[in-house]
Amino acid sequence: MAHAATHDHHDHHGAPKGFFQRWVMSTNHKDIGTLYLIFSLTMFFIGGAFAMVIRAELFKPGMQLVQPYFFNEMTTMHALVMIFGAIMPSFVGLANWMIPLMVGAPDMALPRMNNLSFWIMPFAFLLLLSTLFMPGGGPAGGWTMYPPLSLQGESVAYVIFAVHLMGISSIMGAINIIATILNMRAPGMDLLKMPVFVWSWLITAFLLIAVMPVLAGAVTMLLTDKYFGTNFFNAAGGGDPVLFQHIFWFFGHPEVYIMILPAFGIISEIIPTFARKPIFGYRAMVFAIASIAFLSFIVWAHHMFAVGLPMGAEIFFMYATMLIAVPTGVKVFNWVSTMWGGSMTFETPMLFSIAFVILFTIGGFSGLMLALAPADFQYHDTYFVVAHFHYVLVTGAAFSIMAAAYYWLPKWSGNMYSETWGKIHFWSSVISVNVLFFPQHFLGLAGMPRRIPDYNVAFANFNMISSIGGFWFGASQLIFLGVVIHCVFFSKKKAADRSWEGAKGLEWTVPSPAPFHTFDVPPVIHDDELAHGNTEH
Amino acid sequence: MTSGGIGRSVSAWAAGAFALFGGAAWANPEPNQLNMTKGVAEWSPYAMHMVALWVCVVIGIVVFGAMFIAMFRFRKSRGAVAEKWSHSTKLEVVWTVIPVIILIFLAHLATGGLTSFADTTNSEMTIKVTGYQWKWRYDYVDYKGKGVDKVGFMSKLEETSNRTRQLKSNLDPAKIQVDGYATYLLDVDKPLVVPTDTKIRFVIVGGDVIHSWWVPALGWKMDAIPGIANAAWTKIKEPGVYRGQCAELCGQDHGFMPIVVKAVPKAEFEQWLAAQEDEAKVQKAAQTAQTAPAAPAPAPQG
């Protein structure tokens, strides 16, 4: 039906035949979405390889494998690659693929810019990763690039140029997403009928536009401090090293939510599908995302409780940070209420979503503890923090991306993935990730600082457990790769248009795989067909 | 605490937690240690930490409990039919208001902790701590209202740890012990000696890049930043040796600049300080004697 509609009386045709034409010159939101997803999966494995080096060196006390400086390069690169290369682009990839399908638009609003914003990324990361092979090595001052330490590195200019490129890419991506959502919705797709995923991305895109220029400013000041004799952050020249931290975290905290709000959106799509019940409190979910986004601008100094802020500032940032627990709590309670009274099945996307809710909440608990400034004097810069942000970023953001991949793979590829192997991947990941990160809470509380290549023997047992979990989790992701490749190229099981029994929303009204062009004619919207069409409160 | 009720429940929680985590009163990192040290100083975030932990555990049990009940009761395989409701203002108000109340309680406790931490007045001595790549410098500024004359020294990783931590040294870190405690990477050539039962004010600065001075048993860390003098205080209740590390990434040897604080009774400290002052005088005299013959006085070093 819809298939016929997409090919009716239009001079559109299928994908271009030539490889270069199709992928490098692409202006198609689906192909660019695929490119983003492949790129981010590649970066996930590269960043993962760096993590393996870190966990291998930390396997037991004593230095066995790498020099401390190289270890610092690994921690720095691991973070930069995972944040800017894996998590963020994969969300953009999902946005590219799904937002036009979810709002009934034929493509993204600005297709050529879409191409550019993707193709900047490989060059940015080539530049960043190439520093590892240069004399002087890659950046080793941490992904936060605090001066004066970061200015001691020889790769400053490369890293900063790479960050600028990533920022440009993100800003263009964000503009495109906002333009698409605000201008290209099918008639009848009111803002408050949009899927929560679309809402979460609309808000995230505004965060990106607001803070990426701030990061660009901060790193540009680093650049001029290093090469042009300015003294923004140089105390000897009247500058202030803490100024950098304020600017950086003014970017950095919204950045944290840039990496989690789309995850909230994904989970809010998947749980109703497999609970066969509409999302509980749709409007509250949207408002919660908006309030978290707002609060993200006024909490940045909670990353800096130990820099010696005046007490008034500590109190303000502590209260503001604690406040975030309220809308976040609403989201968690609403997900649980969505499940309550449903008719649940537990396919792989649902399993990842449930794990997300539980494990992200654990990350939220440690987040609440970290918000309490006096306790943070003890937690700050320890493995407790490492455990915290890996719970929210790995079992939070990364799990939501895997959930999304399993959820929409049938729509993308036209084939069903292997449910058995999907579940093996899930259970292997969810157990190993806890073996990996849970003991790090203990290490931090016992007194192990983060970013150290070697440690006292008191920390030996939990580090070894954590490393074993790390290798296991890393290996588990090869299963994911296998499942995806099998699904796309080898799976014999065709996916139905509505691939999941309880799935609602426009994306399930188009054929599987989604044809090259969809919604050339805006779809007629029936509120019952929408995931959130009947939310009249 | 705010009221008797809260105070009692807080101590009940703390007691429960204590039983759970073994209850040993460790001050320095111990193998398989699960929880934060209670510390040895008057100011400690331990109670705050335990309250927050138990608040989280209780909320976790409620939320995850509800979730597991839902997952068990409302499965399609058990014949559950999906209900249609998707909203309840009453419930949403409840789970907005209850967290707010819990947060106000936590904020109240934390504000008290911050206020007492920020108060560095009425200190009986001042020590200046300077972070360098990759060692610490301690300068005794004043004690009991009197300036201390030229007592200051560098404190860096002791030599056996330093040899053992070299790449592929094949030396066993577990063998480095002091009084039965494995001190690998947690021992220095010259510790900071301080008196117990004395309110000590630390002035903390960075000499090159940012470092962070952290001894878990004292309950806090404070960044050592070039161009900024940060202040913090402690009042140690029990004599002992307390070990910590730099907590802010400061370059390749960030993991190898430990901190050791040796807390001794006041009388012992005063003796030690006097000896250090004498030593400084002797050294100074020796230096002047050496440099005296040179005709124009050389520029002061360092």
PDB file of N, CA, C and O in Angstrom, chain B residues 53-91:
ATOM      1  N   LEU B  53      23.692   6.756  50.486  1.00  0.00           N
ATOM      2  CA  LEU B  53      23.731   5.383  49.983  1.00  0.00           C
ATOM      3  C   LEU B  53      22.446   4.639  50.336  1.00  0.00           C
ATOM      4  O   LEU B  53      21.818   3.999  49.491  1.00  0.00           O
ATOM      5  N   TRP B  54      22.030   4.763  51.597  1.00  0.00           N
ATOM      6  CA  TRP B  54      20.841   4.021  52.016  1.00  0.00           C
ATOM      7  C   TRP B  54      19.558   4.593  51.421  1.00  0.00           C
ATOM      8  O   TRP B  54      18.639   3.832  51.113  1.00  0.00           O
ATOM      9  N   VAL B  55      19.509   5.906  51.228  1.00  0.00           N
ATOM     10  CA  VAL B  55      18.360   6.481  50.516  1.00  0.00           C
ATOM     11  C   VAL B  55      18.265   5.846  49.127  1.00  0.00           C
ATOM     12  O   VAL B  55      17.195   5.398  48.697  1.00  0.00           O
ATOM     13  N   CYS B  56      19.421   5.764  48.454  1.00  0.00           N
ATOM     14  CA  CYS B  56      19.433   5.178  47.110  1.00  0.00           C
ATOM     15  C   CYS B  56      19.046   3.706  47.139  1.00  0.00           C
ATOM     16  O   CYS B  56      18.292   3.236  46.282  1.00  0.00           O
ATOM     17  N   VAL B  57      19.557   2.975  48.130  1.00  0.00           N
ATOM     18  CA  VAL B  57      19.240   1.545  48.208  1.00  0.00           C
ATOM     19  C   VAL B  57      17.738   1.346  48.405  1.00  0.00           C
ATOM     20  O   VAL B  57      17.110   0.535  47.720  1.00  0.00           O
ATOM     21  N   VAL B  58      17.141   2.137  49.295  1.00  0.00           N
ATOM     22  CA  VAL B  58      15.704   1.979  49.560  1.00  0.00           C
ATOM     23  C   VAL B  58      14.884   2.327  48.315  1.00  0.00           C
ATOM     24  O   VAL B  58      13.989   1.566  47.905  1.00  0.00           O
ATOM     25  N   ILE B  59      15.203   3.460  47.686  1.00  0.00           N
ATOM     26  CA  ILE B  59      14.462   3.825  46.465  1.00  0.00           C
ATOM     27  C   ILE B  59      14.647   2.744  45.412  1.00  0.00           C
ATOM     28  O   ILE B  59      13.702   2.340  44.730  1.00  0.00           O
ATOM     29  N   GLY B  60      15.881   2.247  45.310  1.00  0.00           N
ATOM     30  CA  GLY B  60      16.172   1.198  44.334  1.00  0.00           C
ATOM     31  C   GLY B  60      15.323  -0.036  44.573  1.00  0.00           C
ATOM     32  O   GLY B  60      14.755  -0.603  43.631  1.00  0.00           O
ATOM     33  N   ILE B  61      15.205  -0.443  45.835  1.00  0.00           N
ATOM     34  CA  ILE B  61      14.413  -1.639  46.136  1.00  0.00           C
ATOM     35  C   ILE B  61      12.954  -1.421  45.727  1.00  0.00           C
ATOM     36  O   ILE B  61      12.332  -2.279  45.095  1.00  0.00           O
ATOM     37  N   VAL B  62      12.419  -0.237  46.041  1.00  0.00           N
ATOM     38  CA  VAL B  62      11.026   0.055  45.694  1.00  0.00           C
ATOM     39  C   VAL B  62      10.823   0.043  44.178  1.00  0.00           C
ATOM     40  O   VAL B  62       9.944  -0.657  43.648  1.00  0.00           O
ATOM     41  N   VAL B  63      11.680   0.792  43.446  1.00  0.00           N
ATOM     42  CA  VAL B  63      11.486   0.938  41.999  1.00  0.00           C
ATOM     43  C   VAL B  63      11.743  -0.379  41.274  1.00  0.00           C
ATOM     44  O   VAL B  63      10.917  -0.836  40.472  1.00  0.00           O
ATOM     45  N   PHE B  64      12.892  -0.994  41.580  1.00  0.00           N
ATOM     46  CA  PHE B  64      13.211  -2.238  40.879  1.00  0.00           C
ATOM     47  C   PHE B  64      12.249  -3.346  41.301  1.00  0.00           C
ATOM     48  O   PHE B  64      11.894  -4.213  40.503  1.00  0.00           O
ATOM     49  N   GLY B  65      11.813  -3.301  42.556  1.00  0.00           N
ATOM     50  CA  GLY B  65      10.827  -4.273  43.019  1.00  0.00           C
ATOM     51  C   GLY B  65       9.559  -4.164  42.188  1.00  0.00           C
ATOM     52  O   GLY B  65       9.052  -5.166  41.660  1.00  0.00           O
ATOM     53  N   ALA B  66       9.049  -2.928  42.035  1.00  0.00           N
ATOM     54  CA  ALA B  66       7.840  -2.722  41.244  1.00  0.00           C
ATOM     55  C   ALA B  66       8.053  -3.219  39.824  1.00  0.00           C
ATOM     56  O   ALA B  66       7.176  -3.857  39.222  1.00  0.00           O
ATOM     57  N   MET B  67       9.245  -2.956  39.312  1.00  0.00           N
ATOM     58  CA  MET B  67       9.534  -3.350  37.941  1.00  0.00           C
ATOM     59  C   MET B  67       9.524  -4.867  37.783  1.00  0.00           C
ATOM     60  O   MET B  67       8.963  -5.404  36.816  1.00  0.00           O
ATOM     61  N   PHE B  68      10.135  -5.557  38.745  1.00  0.00           N
ATOM     62  CA  PHE B  68      10.188  -7.011  38.622  1.00  0.00           C
ATOM     63  C   PHE B  68       8.808  -7.626  38.813  1.00  0.00           C
ATOM     64  O   PHE B  68       8.455  -8.599  38.136  1.00  0.00           O
ATOM     65  N   ILE B  69       8.011  -7.028  39.711  1.00  0.00           N
ATOM     66  CA  ILE B  69       6.637  -7.514  39.853  1.00  0.00           C
ATOM     67  C   ILE B  69       5.894  -7.345  38.528  1.00  0.00           C
ATOM     68  O   ILE B  69       5.220  -8.256  38.047  1.00  0.00           O
ATOM     69  N   ALA B  70       6.069  -6.156  37.911  1.00  0.00           N
ATOM     70  CA  ALA B  70       5.410  -5.907  36.630  1.00  0.00           C
ATOM     71  C   ALA B  70       5.864  -6.925  35.588  1.00  0.00           C
ATOM     72  O   ALA B  70       5.043  -7.490  34.850  1.00  0.00           O
ATOM     73  N   MET B  71       7.181  -7.173  35.553  1.00  0.00           N
ATOM     74  CA  MET B  71       7.693  -8.092  34.537  1.00  0.00           C
ATOM     75  C   MET B  71       7.175  -9.506  34.761  1.00  0.00           C
ATOM     76  O   MET B  71       7.026 -10.277  33.829  1.00  0.00           O
ATOM     77  N   PHE B  72       6.898  -9.849  36.025  1.00  0.00           N
ATOM     78  CA  PHE B  72       6.398 -11.181  36.315  1.00  0.00           C
ATOM     79  C   PHE B  72       4.891 -11.280  36.050  1.00  0.00           C
ATOM     80  O   PHE B  72       4.417 -12.211  35.405  1.00  0.00           O
ATOM     81  N   ARG B  73       4.159 -10.269  36.533  1.00  0.00           N
ATOM     82  CA  ARG B  73       2.701 -10.352  36.448  1.00  0.00           C
ATOM     83  C   ARG B  73       2.147 -10.076  35.075  1.00  0.00           C
ATOM     84  O   ARG B  73       1.157 -10.661  34.656  1.00  0.00           O
ATOM     85  N   PHE B  74       2.773  -9.124  34.376  1.00  0.00           N
ATOM     86  CA  PHE B  74       2.150  -8.637  33.141  1.00  0.00           C
ATOM     87  C   PHE B  74       2.879  -9.147  31.911  1.00  0.00           C
ATOM     88  O   PHE B  74       3.231  -8.388  31.027  1.00  0.00           O
ATOM     89  N   ARG B  75       3.137 -10.469  31.867  1.00  0.00           N
ATOM     90  CA  ARG B  75       3.775 -11.022  30.681  1.00  0.00           C
ATOM     91  C   ARG B  75       2.690 -11.608  29.798  1.00  0.00           C
ATOM     92  O   ARG B  75       1.728 -12.193  30.268  1.00  0.00           O
ATOM     93  N   LYS B  76       2.936 -11.460  28.510  1.00  0.00           N
ATOM     94  CA  LYS B  76       1.974 -12.001  27.556  1.00  0.00           C
ATOM     95  C   LYS B  76       1.883 -13.515  27.705  1.00  0.00           C
ATOM     96  O   LYS B  76       0.816 -14.110  27.576  1.00  0.00           O
ATOM     97  N   SER B  77       2.999 -14.151  28.013  1.00  0.00           N
ATOM     98  CA  SER B  77       3.018 -15.611  28.111  1.00  0.00           C
ATOM     99  C   SER B  77       2.165 -16.112  29.278  1.00  0.00           C
ATOM    100  O   SER B  77       1.796 -17.275  29.320  1.00  0.00           O
ATOM    101  N   ARG B  78       1.873 -15.237  30.232  1.00  0.00           N
ATOM    102  CA  ARG B  78       0.976 -15.630  31.323  1.00  0.00           C
ATOM    103  C   ARG B  78      -0.449 -15.192  31.014  1.00  0.00           C
ATOM    104  O   ARG B  78      -1.309 -15.184  31.901  1.00  0.00           O
ATOM    105  N   GLY B  79      -0.686 -14.770  29.802  1.00  0.00           N
ATOM    106  CA  GLY B  79      -2.032 -14.393  29.393  1.00  0.00           C
ATOM    107  C   GLY B  79      -2.440 -12.984  29.766  1.00  0.00           C
ATOM    108  O   GLY B  79      -3.618 -12.641  29.728  1.00  0.00           O
ATOM    109  N   ALA B  80      -1.468 -12.140  30.112  1.00  0.00           N
ATOM    110  CA  ALA B  80      -1.809 -10.758  30.477  1.00  0.00           C
ATOM    111  C   ALA B  80      -2.340 -10.021  29.252  1.00  0.00           C
ATOM    112  O   ALA B  80      -1.801 -10.159  28.159  1.00  0.00           O
ATOM    113  N   VAL B  81      -3.416  -9.272  29.455  1.00  0.00           N
ATOM    114  CA  VAL B  81      -3.967  -8.449  28.389  1.00  0.00           C
ATOM    115  C   VAL B  81      -3.647  -6.998  28.721  1.00  0.00           C
ATOM    116  O   VAL B  81      -3.825  -6.558  29.855  1.00  0.00           O
ATOM    117  N   ALA B  82      -3.159  -6.262  27.723  1.00  0.00           N
ATOM    118  CA  ALA B  82      -2.723  -4.894  27.997  1.00  0.00           C
ATOM    119  C   ALA B  82      -3.893  -4.016  28.389  1.00  0.00           C
ATOM    120  O   ALA B  82      -4.959  -4.069  27.767  1.00  0.00           O
ATOM    121  N   GLU B  83      -3.707  -3.240  29.419  1.00  0.00           N
ATOM    122  CA  GLU B  83      -4.726  -2.265  29.792  1.00  0.00           C
ATOM    123  C   GLU B  83      -4.540  -1.017  28.949  1.00  0.00           C
ATOM    124  O   GLU B  83      -3.559  -0.866  28.241  1.00  0.00           O
ATOM    125  N   LYS B  84      -5.527  -0.117  29.027  1.00  0.00           N
ATOM    126  CA  LYS B  84      -5.496   1.010  28.085  1.00  0.00           C
ATOM    127  C   LYS B  84      -5.025   2.322  28.721  1.00  0.00           C
ATOM    128  O   LYS B  84      -4.699   3.256  28.029  1.00  0.00           O
ATOM    129  N   TRP B  85      -5.003   2.371  30.060  1.00  0.00           N
ATOM    130  CA  TRP B  85      -4.731   3.658  30.693  1.00  0.00           C
ATOM    131  C   TRP B  85      -3.301   4.097  30.433  1.00  0.00           C
ATOM    132  O   TRP B  85      -2.399   3.271  30.260  1.00  0.00           O
ATOM    133  N   SER B  86      -3.097   5.388  30.418  1.00  0.00           N
ATOM    134  CA  SER B  86      -1.739   5.867  30.190  1.00  0.00           C
ATOM    135  C   SER B  86      -1.485   7.168  30.943  1.00  0.00           C
ATOM    136  O   SER B  86      -0.635   7.937  30.570  1.00  0.00           O
ATOM    137  N   HIS B  87      -2.277   7.401  31.970  1.00  0.00           N
ATOM    138  CA  HIS B  87      -2.064   8.659  32.684  1.00  0.00           C
ATOM    139  C   HIS B  87      -2.681   8.597  34.066  1.00  0.00           C
ATOM    140  O   HIS B  87      -3.667   7.906  34.282  1.00  0.00           O
ATOM    141  N   SER B  88      -2.057   9.286  35.024  1.00  0.00           N
ATOM    142  CA  SER B  88      -2.651   9.432  36.343  1.00  0.00           C
ATOM    143  C   SER B  88      -2.002  10.630  37.018  1.00  0.00           C
ATOM    144  O   SER B  88      -0.854  10.559  37.444  1.00  0.00           O
ATOM    145  N   THR B  89      -2.729  11.724  37.043  1.00  0.00           N
ATOM    146  CA  THR B  89      -2.162  12.947  37.620  1.00  0.00           C
ATOM    147  C   THR B  89      -1.782  12.732  39.072  1.00  0.00           C
ATOM    148  O   THR B  89      -0.730  13.190  39.530  1.00  0.00           O
ATOM    149  N   LYS B  90      -2.630  11.995  39.793  1.00  0.00           N
ATOM    150  CA  LYS B  90      -2.388  11.785  41.221  1.00  0.00           C
ATOM    151  C   LYS B  90      -1.027  11.123  41.440  1.00  0.00           C
ATOM    152  O   LYS B  90      -0.192  11.589  42.203  1.00  0.00           O
ATOM    153  N   LEU B  91      -0.806  10.013  40.698  1.00  0.00           N
ATOM    154  CA  LEU B  91       0.466   9.302  40.838  1.00  0.00           C
ATOM    155  C   LEU B  91       1.643  10.201  40.491  1.00  0.00           C
ATOM    156  O   LEU B  91       2.658  10.224  41.188  1.00  0.00           O
TER     157      LEU B  91
END
